[in-house]
Amino acid sequence: MEPRAKHETLTVLNQPEPPVGLPLWEGDAPLRAEIARLAPAHAAHLASFAASIGSVEALEQGRAANRFPPELRTFDRTGRRIDEVEFHPAYHALMHLGLEAGYSALPWTATESGGHTAHAAMVYLLTQVEPGVCCPMTMTYAAVPALAATPALAERWRPGALAARYDPSSRPASEKSGLTIGMAMTEKQGGSDLRANTTRAEPDGDGYRLFGHKWFCSAPMSDAFLTLAQTPEGLTCFVTPRWQPDGTRNPIHLMRLKDKLGNRANASAEIEYHGAWAERLGELGRGVPTIIEMVHHTRLDTAMAPAGLMRRALVEAAWWTRNRAAFGKPLIDQPLMQAVLADLTLDWLGALAIGLRVVQAFDNGADPTERAFARIAVALAKYWSNKRCSAVVIEAMECLGGSGYVEESPLPWLYREAPLNAIWEGSGNIVCLDVMRTLDRAPQAMAALKAELDLAKGTNRDFDAACAVTLDRYASGVSEGEARHFVEVLALLLQSSLLLRHGNPLAAEAFIRTRLSGDWGRTFGTLPQGVDAQRIAAMIEGDT
């Protein structure tokens, strides 16, 4: 008999070797340039964080956290109700990396300027590895300003939230080295219509007892939840801890975990309050304005996360096409592939630019103009970057062909993650309605946005023309039916302005020709003649 080896296809040809780690910092020239401009004092810290989460070990932890999702344990072995969620060790390892690097605490504790920008960069970086763990850390970050509505509560909860420590133990907050804080707002019958909530709060000594249900409660192992409940004065915000003051478990029942499309490493639960003890946060009847401070900051992260998802998808596409040949040369050297990659790059650059400009306004929050700008710009960034994210991920998957559709590739995982941030903290219509309300109640926000766009006037004729047409079209107001178009165009104008002033000139010109001036097809890879697709696509791997 002939040797077995002669009959086996053991030689692997034209299949790229798996990448070893992710060069999250050194491979991302646009990010490094923006951090050098906006938050240089944090560059070394971000480089170190990127190296830790881009390691082979961390990437494997990200995969494991998704392959082995959390499990609900309603009762212990003796039949006592415990309502706890068990996570894979990989989840805990990534939580350690994020929290102890200051993901939640840095913006509030940093002595150097640019703390919110550094936080946003961490969101962008960690999203490329495992975005599920971002949820509890983002909510903890966002809860800090909301707690200021009641100083006595802030004094008790802020130290743990800002400790930059991860303590996953299930015990009272006073016994833990670090805390996480979540939120529970939406209910089955209302969704985004929070005023339809039926959960009620009844006075009980110095606190209240809550009765009702919440349809979504992400990160249900948080140490406390900002939640909304009805009082005679109206919808009110409360802080509801997992443990009662007497050291017993608070009757917050975890009814089931959501079987979600993606974000599987993170637990999201349906919960019921069965007389759960809580303390009032803010004024009676002012629940929505109180908790909206938290929502405002979580929206910042939902505006940065899609840029990270796009970035990871593009890195995978660039790696594959550079190392796989077809028709006699590497895929990345073929004009059709260059056009697709360059087109995708434009959306990534736009999402990164708008996200970091929004967070710059958060860092400059002492300036009333910047606060007004942040109010409208965070909605624009959340809406448009997330609308582009799913399309970018799908096209990047196609760059890998069949291999991109297989679960061994990260593209299916990215595909499942892509829609999340468009839905979380207000889906597209809700965000557009928020922009409309901002125009009515805070006209200074639109004035701040116009001033921002004016900074780029005179640098590109097509940009100037698009600004003029848009402002003229909506000078007399915006009807609700036009809100999506209005928000989309404002987002594109803001992205264009930022790319013109701070981005690569080739990319800025191509972005404006395609996204603003309409010299574009209906699919990726339909760039107009004259765009240097090869040079733009090279930006994915660090070339500027």
mmCIF file of N, CA, C and O in Angstrom, residues 343 388 395 518-527:
data_model
loop_
_atom_site.group_PDB
_atom_site.id
_atom_site.type_symbol
_atom_site.label_atom_id
_atom_site.label_comp_id
_atom_site.label_asym_id
_atom_site.label_seq_id
_atom_site.Cartn_x
_atom_site.Cartn_y
_atom_site.Cartn_z
ATOM 1 N N ASP A 343 -14.158 52.543 0.225
ATOM 2 C CA ASP A 343 -15.509 53.018 0.510
ATOM 3 C C ASP A 343 -15.884 52.727 1.968
ATOM 4 O O ASP A 343 -16.443 53.572 2.673
ATOM 5 N N ARG A 388 -24.863 53.061 9.657
ATOM 6 C CA ARG A 388 -23.837 52.619 8.717
ATOM 7 C C ARG A 388 -23.136 51.342 9.182
ATOM 8 O O ARG A 388 -22.577 50.598 8.369
ATOM 9 N N GLU A 395 -20.543 44.092 4.360
ATOM 10 C CA GLU A 395 -19.658 44.168 3.199
ATOM 11 C C GLU A 395 -18.268 43.648 3.535
ATOM 12 O O GLU A 395 -17.618 42.999 2.695
ATOM 13 N N GLY A 518 -23.526 63.135 -3.693
ATOM 14 C CA GLY A 518 -24.295 62.122 -4.414
ATOM 15 C C GLY A 518 -23.582 61.477 -5.578
ATOM 16 O O GLY A 518 -24.219 60.783 -6.376
ATOM 17 N N ASP A 519 -22.260 61.682 -5.693
ATOM 18 C CA ASP A 519 -21.507 61.058 -6.777
ATOM 19 C C ASP A 519 -21.111 59.651 -6.334
ATOM 20 O O ASP A 519 -19.947 59.349 -6.104
ATOM 21 N N TRP A 520 -22.100 58.789 -6.227
ATOM 22 C CA TRP A 520 -21.936 57.493 -5.565
ATOM 23 C C TRP A 520 -23.022 56.568 -6.046
ATOM 24 O O TRP A 520 -24.115 57.001 -6.433
ATOM 25 N N GLY A 521 -22.746 55.276 -6.041
ATOM 26 C CA GLY A 521 -23.762 54.298 -6.409
ATOM 27 C C GLY A 521 -24.612 53.927 -5.228
ATOM 28 O O GLY A 521 -24.709 54.665 -4.247
ATOM 29 N N ARG A 522 -25.212 52.745 -5.294
ATOM 30 C CA ARG A 522 -26.085 52.294 -4.211
ATOM 31 C C ARG A 522 -25.476 51.159 -3.405
ATOM 32 O O ARG A 522 -26.116 50.604 -2.511
ATOM 33 N N THR A 523 -24.245 50.784 -3.712
ATOM 34 C CA THR A 523 -23.534 49.770 -2.943
ATOM 35 C C THR A 523 -22.113 50.246 -2.708
ATOM 36 O O THR A 523 -21.625 51.163 -3.377
ATOM 37 N N PHE A 524 -21.426 49.613 -1.752
ATOM 38 C CA PHE A 524 -20.021 49.943 -1.522
ATOM 39 C C PHE A 524 -19.189 49.549 -2.740
ATOM 40 O O PHE A 524 -19.485 48.599 -3.452
ATOM 41 N N GLY A 525 -18.124 50.308 -2.958
ATOM 42 C CA GLY A 525 -17.240 50.036 -4.085
ATOM 43 C C GLY A 525 -17.620 50.787 -5.338
ATOM 44 O O GLY A 525 -17.075 50.524 -6.413
ATOM 45 N N THR A 526 -18.546 51.746 -5.217
ATOM 46 C CA THR A 526 -18.999 52.519 -6.379
ATOM 47 C C THR A 526 -18.488 53.955 -6.287
ATOM 48 O O THR A 526 -19.230 54.913 -6.501
ATOM 49 N N LEU A 527 -17.223 54.093 -5.939
ATOM 50 C CA LEU A 527 -16.617 55.417 -5.811
ATOM 51 C C LEU A 527 -16.501 56.087 -7.174
ATOM 52 O O LEU A 527 -16.332 55.414 -8.191
#
